[in-house]
Coordinates of C-alpha atoms and ligand atoms in Angstrom, one line a residue:
M1 CA 80.5 128.1 97.1
Y2 CA 84.2 128.0 97.6
S3 CA 86.4 130.4 95.7
Q4 CA 88.5 127.7 94.1
F5 CA 85.4 126.2 92.4
V6 CA 84.3 129.5 90.8
D7 CA 84.8 128.8 87.1
T8 CA 85.1 132.2 85.4
G9 CA 87.9 133.0 83.0
V10 CA 89.1 135.9 85.1
E11 CA 89.1 133.8 88.2
R12 CA 91.1 131.1 86.5
M13 CA 93.8 133.6 85.3
R14 CA 94.0 135.2 88.8
C15 CA 94.4 131.7 90.4
A16 CA 97.1 130.7 87.8
E17 CA 99.2 133.8 88.6
E18 CA 98.8 133.5 92.3
L19 CA 99.1 129.7 92.5
P20 CA 102.7 129.3 93.7
E21 CA 102.0 131.9 96.5
L22 CA 98.7 130.2 97.4
E23 CA 100.4 126.8 97.5
R24 CA 103.2 128.1 99.7
A25 CA 100.8 129.7 102.1
F26 CA 98.7 126.5 102.2
Q27 CA 101.8 124.3 103.0
D28 CA 102.9 126.9 105.6
K29 CA 99.6 126.5 107.3
I30 CA 99.9 122.7 107.2
D31 CA 103.4 122.8 108.6
S32 CA 102.3 125.0 111.4
D33 CA 99.5 122.6 112.3
I34 CA 96.7 125.0 111.4
K35 CA 93.6 123.2 110.2
I36 CA 92.3 123.7 106.7
E37 CA 88.6 124.5 106.7
P38 CA 86.1 124.1 103.8
K39 CA 86.2 127.7 102.6
D40 CA 90.0 128.0 102.7
W41 CA 91.9 127.8 99.4
M42 CA 93.4 124.3 98.8
P43 CA 95.1 122.6 95.9
E44 CA 92.8 120.6 93.8
A45 CA 94.9 117.5 94.4
Y46 CA 94.5 117.9 98.2
R47 CA 90.7 118.2 97.8
Q48 CA 90.6 115.1 95.6
T49 CA 92.8 113.1 97.9
L50 CA 90.5 113.9 100.8
V51 CA 87.3 113.1 98.8
R52 CA 88.8 109.8 97.8
Q53 CA 89.9 108.8 101.3
I54 CA 86.9 110.2 103.3
S55 CA 84.4 108.6 100.9
Q56 CA 86.2 105.2 100.9
H57 CA 86.2 105.5 104.7
A58 CA 82.4 106.3 104.7
H59 CA 81.7 103.4 102.4
S60 CA 83.7 101.1 104.6
E61 CA 81.6 102.0 107.7
I62 CA 78.3 101.4 105.8
V63 CA 79.4 98.2 104.1
G64 CA 81.0 97.2 107.4
M65 CA 77.6 97.0 109.0
L66 CA 76.8 93.9 106.9
P67 CA 79.1 91.2 108.3
E68 CA 78.0 91.8 111.9
G69 CA 74.4 92.6 110.9
N70 CA 74.4 89.0 109.8
W71 CA 74.4 88.0 113.5
L72 CA 71.8 90.4 114.8
T73 CA 69.0 87.9 114.8
R74 CA 71.2 85.1 116.1
A75 CA 73.0 86.8 119.0
P76 CA 73.3 84.3 121.9
S77 CA 71.4 86.5 124.4
L78 CA 69.3 89.6 124.7
R79 CA 72.3 91.5 126.2
R80 CA 74.6 90.5 123.3
K81 CA 71.9 91.5 120.8
L82 CA 71.4 94.9 122.3
I83 CA 75.1 95.6 122.4
L84 CA 75.5 94.4 118.8
L85 CA 72.6 96.5 117.6
A86 CA 74.1 99.6 119.2
K87 CA 77.4 98.9 117.6
V88 CA 76.0 98.4 114.1
Q89 CA 74.0 101.6 114.5
D90 CA 77.2 103.4 115.5
E91 CA 78.8 102.3 112.3
A92 CA 75.9 103.8 110.3
G93 CA 76.4 107.1 112.2
H94 CA 80.1 107.0 111.3
G95 CA 79.2 106.6 107.7
L96 CA 76.9 109.6 107.8
Y97 CA 79.4 111.9 109.6
L98 CA 82.0 111.0 106.9
Y99 CA 79.7 111.5 104.0
S100 CA 78.9 115.0 105.5
A101 CA 82.7 115.7 105.8
A102 CA 83.1 114.7 102.1
E103 CA 80.2 117.0 101.2
T104 CA 82.1 120.0 102.7
L105 CA 84.6 119.4 99.9
G106 CA 82.0 119.9 97.2
A107 CA 81.3 116.2 96.6
S108 CA 77.7 115.1 96.2
R109 CA 76.6 112.2 98.4
E110 CA 74.5 110.7 95.6
A111 CA 77.5 110.7 93.2
L112 CA 79.7 109.0 95.9
I113 CA 77.1 106.3 96.6
E114 CA 76.5 105.7 92.9
A115 CA 80.3 105.2 92.5
L116 CA 80.2 102.6 95.3
H117 CA 77.2 100.8 93.8
A118 CA 78.8 100.8 90.3
G119 CA 81.9 99.1 91.8
K120 CA 84.1 102.2 91.0
A121 CA 84.7 103.3 94.6
K122 CA 86.7 101.2 97.0
Y123 CA 85.8 100.3 100.6
S124 CA 87.9 98.4 103.1
S125 CA 89.0 94.9 102.0
I126 CA 88.1 93.4 105.4
F127 CA 84.4 93.6 104.8
N128 CA 84.5 91.1 102.0
Y129 CA 85.0 88.2 104.3
P130 CA 82.1 86.2 105.7
T131 CA 81.0 85.9 109.4
L132 CA 80.6 82.1 109.9
S133 CA 80.1 81.9 113.6
W134 CA 79.3 84.0 116.6
A135 CA 83.0 84.1 117.5
D136 CA 83.5 86.1 114.3
V137 CA 81.6 89.0 115.9
G138 CA 84.1 88.9 118.8
A139 CA 87.1 88.7 116.4
I140 CA 85.8 91.6 114.3
G141 CA 85.4 93.8 117.5
W142 CA 88.8 92.8 118.8
L143 CA 90.8 92.8 115.6
V144 CA 89.0 94.9 113.0
D145 CA 87.9 97.7 115.3
G146 CA 91.3 97.4 117.0
A147 CA 93.0 97.9 113.6
A148 CA 90.6 100.7 112.7
L149 CA 91.4 102.5 116.0
I150 CA 95.2 102.3 115.4
N151 CA 94.7 103.7 111.9
Q152 CA 92.1 106.3 112.9
I153 CA 93.5 107.9 116.1
P154 CA 96.1 109.8 114.1
L155 CA 93.3 111.0 111.8
C156 CA 92.0 113.0 114.7
R157 CA 95.0 115.2 113.9
C158 CA 94.4 115.3 110.2
S159 CA 95.0 118.7 108.6
Y160 CA 91.4 118.9 107.2
G161 CA 89.2 120.3 110.1
P162 CA 85.9 118.5 109.3
Y163 CA 87.5 115.1 108.9
A164 CA 89.6 115.5 112.0
R165 CA 86.7 116.6 114.1
A166 CA 84.5 113.7 112.9
M167 CA 87.2 111.3 113.8
V168 CA 87.3 112.3 117.5
R169 CA 83.8 111.0 118.1
I170 CA 84.3 108.0 115.8
C171 CA 87.4 106.9 117.7
K172 CA 85.6 107.1 121.1
E173 CA 82.9 104.8 119.7
E174 CA 85.4 102.4 118.1
S175 CA 87.1 102.1 121.4
F176 CA 83.9 100.8 122.9
H177 CA 83.5 98.4 119.9
Q178 CA 86.9 97.0 120.4
R179 CA 86.2 96.3 124.1
Q180 CA 82.9 94.6 123.4
G181 CA 84.7 92.3 120.8
Y182 CA 87.5 91.4 123.2
E183 CA 84.9 90.7 125.9
I184 CA 83.1 88.3 123.6
M185 CA 86.5 86.5 123.0
L186 CA 87.2 86.4 126.7
A187 CA 83.8 84.8 127.4
L188 CA 84.3 82.2 124.7
C189 CA 87.9 81.4 125.8
A190 CA 86.7 80.9 129.4
G191 CA 83.9 78.7 128.2
S192 CA 83.7 75.1 126.9
A193 CA 86.3 73.5 124.7
V194 CA 83.9 73.9 121.7
Q195 CA 83.6 77.7 122.4
K196 CA 87.4 78.0 122.7
R197 CA 87.8 76.2 119.3
M198 CA 85.3 78.6 117.8
A199 CA 87.4 81.6 119.1
Q200 CA 90.6 80.1 117.7
D201 CA 89.0 79.4 114.3
A202 CA 87.7 83.0 114.1
L203 CA 91.2 84.3 115.0
D204 CA 92.7 82.0 112.3
R205 CA 90.4 83.5 109.6
W206 CA 90.5 87.2 110.6
W207 CA 94.1 87.7 111.5
W208 CA 95.7 88.0 108.1
P209 CA 92.9 90.1 106.5
S210 CA 93.1 92.4 109.6
L211 CA 96.8 93.0 108.8
M212 CA 95.8 93.8 105.2
M213 CA 93.4 96.6 106.4
F214 CA 96.4 98.9 106.8
G215 CA 96.9 99.0 103.1
P216 CA 99.8 97.8 100.8
P217 CA 103.4 97.8 102.0
D218 CA 105.0 101.3 102.1
A219 CA 107.0 100.6 98.9
E220 CA 103.7 100.0 97.0
S221 CA 101.6 102.7 98.7
I222 CA 101.1 105.3 96.0
H223 CA 99.4 107.9 98.2
T224 CA 101.3 107.8 101.4
Q225 CA 104.2 110.2 100.8
Q226 CA 102.0 113.1 99.5
A227 CA 99.3 112.4 102.1
M228 CA 102.0 112.7 104.9
R229 CA 103.3 115.9 103.4
W230 CA 99.8 117.3 103.7
K231 CA 99.4 115.8 107.2
I232 CA 96.3 113.8 106.1
K233 CA 98.1 110.7 107.1
R234 CA 100.6 110.9 110.0
H235 CA 102.1 107.4 109.8
T236 CA 102.9 105.0 107.0
N237 CA 100.9 101.8 106.5
D238 CA 103.7 99.6 107.7
E239 CA 104.3 101.6 110.8
L240 CA 100.6 101.3 111.8
R241 CA 100.6 97.6 110.9
Q242 CA 103.6 97.0 113.2
K243 CA 101.9 98.8 116.0
F244 CA 98.8 96.6 115.6
V245 CA 100.9 93.4 115.7
D246 CA 102.8 94.6 118.8
Q247 CA 99.5 95.4 120.5
S248 CA 97.7 92.1 119.5
V249 CA 100.3 89.6 120.6
P250 CA 99.9 90.1 124.4
Q251 CA 96.1 90.3 123.9
A252 CA 96.1 86.9 122.2
D253 CA 98.4 85.5 124.9
Y254 CA 96.0 86.6 127.6
L255 CA 93.2 84.8 125.8
E256 CA 95.5 81.8 125.5
L257 CA 94.9 81.7 121.7
T258 CA 97.6 81.2 119.1
L259 CA 98.1 83.8 116.3
P260 CA 98.2 81.8 113.0
D261 CA 101.8 82.9 112.1
P262 CA 104.7 80.5 112.9
A263 CA 107.2 83.3 112.0
L264 CA 105.8 85.6 114.7
K265 CA 108.6 86.3 117.1
R266 CA 109.7 89.1 119.4
N267 CA 112.8 90.8 118.1
E268 CA 115.0 91.7 121.1
Q269 CA 116.9 94.3 119.1
T270 CA 114.0 96.3 117.8
G271 CA 111.6 95.6 120.7
H272 CA 108.9 94.8 118.1
Y273 CA 107.4 91.5 116.9
D274 CA 108.6 90.2 113.5
F275 CA 105.9 88.6 111.5
G276 CA 105.5 86.4 108.5
A277 CA 104.9 87.4 104.9
I278 CA 101.5 88.7 104.0
D279 CA 99.8 87.2 101.0
W280 CA 99.4 90.4 99.0
S281 CA 98.0 88.5 96.0
E282 CA 94.9 87.9 98.2
F283 CA 94.6 91.6 99.1
W284 CA 94.8 92.8 95.4
S285 CA 92.3 90.1 94.4
V286 CA 89.8 91.3 97.0
L287 CA 90.4 94.9 95.8
K288 CA 89.6 93.8 92.3
G289 CA 86.2 92.6 93.4
D290 CA 87.1 88.9 93.7
G291 CA 87.0 88.4 97.5
P292 CA 84.6 85.9 99.0
C293 CA 81.7 88.3 99.5
N294 CA 82.3 91.4 97.2
R295 CA 79.4 90.7 94.9
Q296 CA 77.0 89.9 97.8
R297 CA 78.0 93.1 99.7
I298 CA 77.4 95.4 96.8
A299 CA 74.1 93.7 95.8
T300 CA 72.9 94.1 99.4
R301 CA 73.8 97.8 99.5
R302 CA 72.1 98.4 96.1
Q303 CA 69.0 96.7 97.3
A304 CA 68.9 98.6 100.6
Y305 CA 69.4 101.9 98.7
D306 CA 66.5 101.1 96.3
E307 CA 64.2 100.0 99.0
G308 CA 64.9 103.1 101.0
R309 CA 64.2 105.4 98.1
W310 CA 60.6 106.1 99.2
V311 CA 61.9 107.3 102.6
R312 CA 64.3 109.8 101.1
E313 CA 61.6 111.0 98.7
A314 CA 59.1 111.4 101.5
A315 CA 61.7 113.3 103.6
L316 CA 62.4 115.7 100.7
A317 CA 58.7 116.2 100.0
Y318 CA 58.1 117.0 103.7
G319 CA 61.0 119.4 103.7
A320 CA 59.7 121.2 100.6
K321 CA 56.2 121.4 102.1
Q322 CA 57.7 123.0 105.3
D323 CA 59.7 125.5 103.1
R324 CA 56.5 126.5 101.2
R325 CA 54.6 127.0 104.5
R326 CA 57.3 129.1 106.0
A327 CA 57.4 131.2 102.8
E328 CA 53.6 131.7 102.8
F329 CA 53.5 132.9 106.5
S330 CA 56.6 135.1 106.4
Ligands
LIG401 N1 91.0 98.1 101.4 O1 98.4 104.3 98.6 P1 97.6 103.6 99.5 C1 86.4 100.4 110.0 C2 93.7 101.1 98.4 S1 86.7 101.6 108.8 C3 90.6 98.6 100.2 O2 98.3 103.0 100.7 P2 96.1 105.4 101.1 C4 85.3 100.6 111.0 C5 93.8 102.6 98.4 O3 92.5 103.2 98.6 C6 88.0 100.9 107.8 N2 91.4 99.4 99.5 O4 96.3 104.4 99.9 C7 84.5 99.4 111.2 C8 94.4 102.9 97.1 O5 93.5 102.8 96.0 P3 93.0 104.1 95.2 C9 88.3 101.8 106.7 C10 92.6 99.7 100.1 O6 94.7 106.0 100.9 C11 84.9 98.4 112.0 C12 95.4 101.8 96.9 O7 94.9 100.7 97.7 N3 89.2 102.8 107.3 O8 87.0 99.4 109.9 C13 93.0 99.3 101.4 O9 97.2 106.3 101.3 C14 84.1 97.3 112.2 C15 96.8 102.2 97.3 O10 96.9 102.3 98.8 C16 89.6 103.9 106.5 O11 89.2 104.1 105.4 C17 92.1 98.4 102.1 N4 92.4 97.9 103.3 O12 96.0 104.4 102.4 C18 83.2 99.4 110.6 C19 90.5 104.9 107.2 N5 94.2 99.8 101.7 O13 92.2 104.9 96.1 C20 82.4 98.2 110.8 C21 90.9 106.0 106.4 C22 94.6 100.5 100.6 O14 94.2 104.8 94.7 C23 82.9 97.2 111.6 N6 91.8 105.6 105.3 N7 93.6 100.5 99.7 O15 92.1 103.5 94.1 C24 93.1 105.5 105.3 O16 93.7 105.6 106.4 C25 93.9 105.1 104.1 O17 93.0 105.5 103.0 C26 94.4 103.7 104.0 C27 95.0 103.5 102.6 C28 95.4 103.4 105.1 C29 93.2 102.7 104.1

């Protein structure tokens, strides 16, 4: 195990004496862009921040399979179904890389999952909204994966090695997801008047929740400052949100769709788009568990976990049998 977790009296005293020096050396490494690896010394608060963020991220990927999973049996063609199936499976893979990254910090996967199922751990607010039409699958790919990408590309340079490396592959796959979503929107917008209306309706419902994905405004973001000092986060929530708005406006124009924000306007002085006020009361209410689908999402995850118990038990029993055999013949 890692030296900082060894809990002997002697070790604690040694650590307490050396702490300022260890912390200085740790921050020097971060400032020089040297990655922190699992066996390196790290402040307990850094470890906890990473476990919190990485596990919330993992839960988001897993819960995030549900809204789109809702359309797997109703995709409009075999081609669309195959693509969607691949995308949803990618999200499962992302969840697994991220749980593994959290495990390198001494967290147990079972405990993390229990916290999710008990409603104690957060996951992204966006996945508490329903997918009412096929156009929602397009809007999720375009906007939700688009927002996820803007937030996650900087995480490829996160100071913690295992998280940064996991993010490289995740971002490559999210980029494909965003394109497939935009391509669905393109097809709908080039289709019949009813299809175009479906696309506009999906955009109307997903736009504001997508802006909320980036987290509370900087003034209310309790973790950002410290996370930036540690180079876990490289940009503030508001900076990334602005980047997303600037990127999305021309994409919506190309689709000839209207973003549901009458205050949206290019600011010639800043070169950015100014946008209207976000309803933060809705965001905090979703975080408290009162979004349209919170209860349904957790119930579905719990049921899937219970129904999969026999698979995990069978895999463990098989592993134990292999170990016994190896021991007998060695
Ligand atoms: N939802 O001080 P900050 C995806 C919480 S993956 C729920 O600003 P921080 C892929 C925050 O945890 C999407 N909770 O916090 C996909 C904290 O609460 P705590 C997930 C939120 O950590 C696509 C409190 O508010 N991505 O979409 C949210 O510095 C399609 C104060 O906030 C990641 O997890 C929220 N939106 O910044 C899958 C990326 N925002 O923990 C399927 C990694 C904030 O003190 C289909 N995470 N909170 O109880 C991050 O970059 C950061 O953690 C932020 C939040 C930016 C999300």
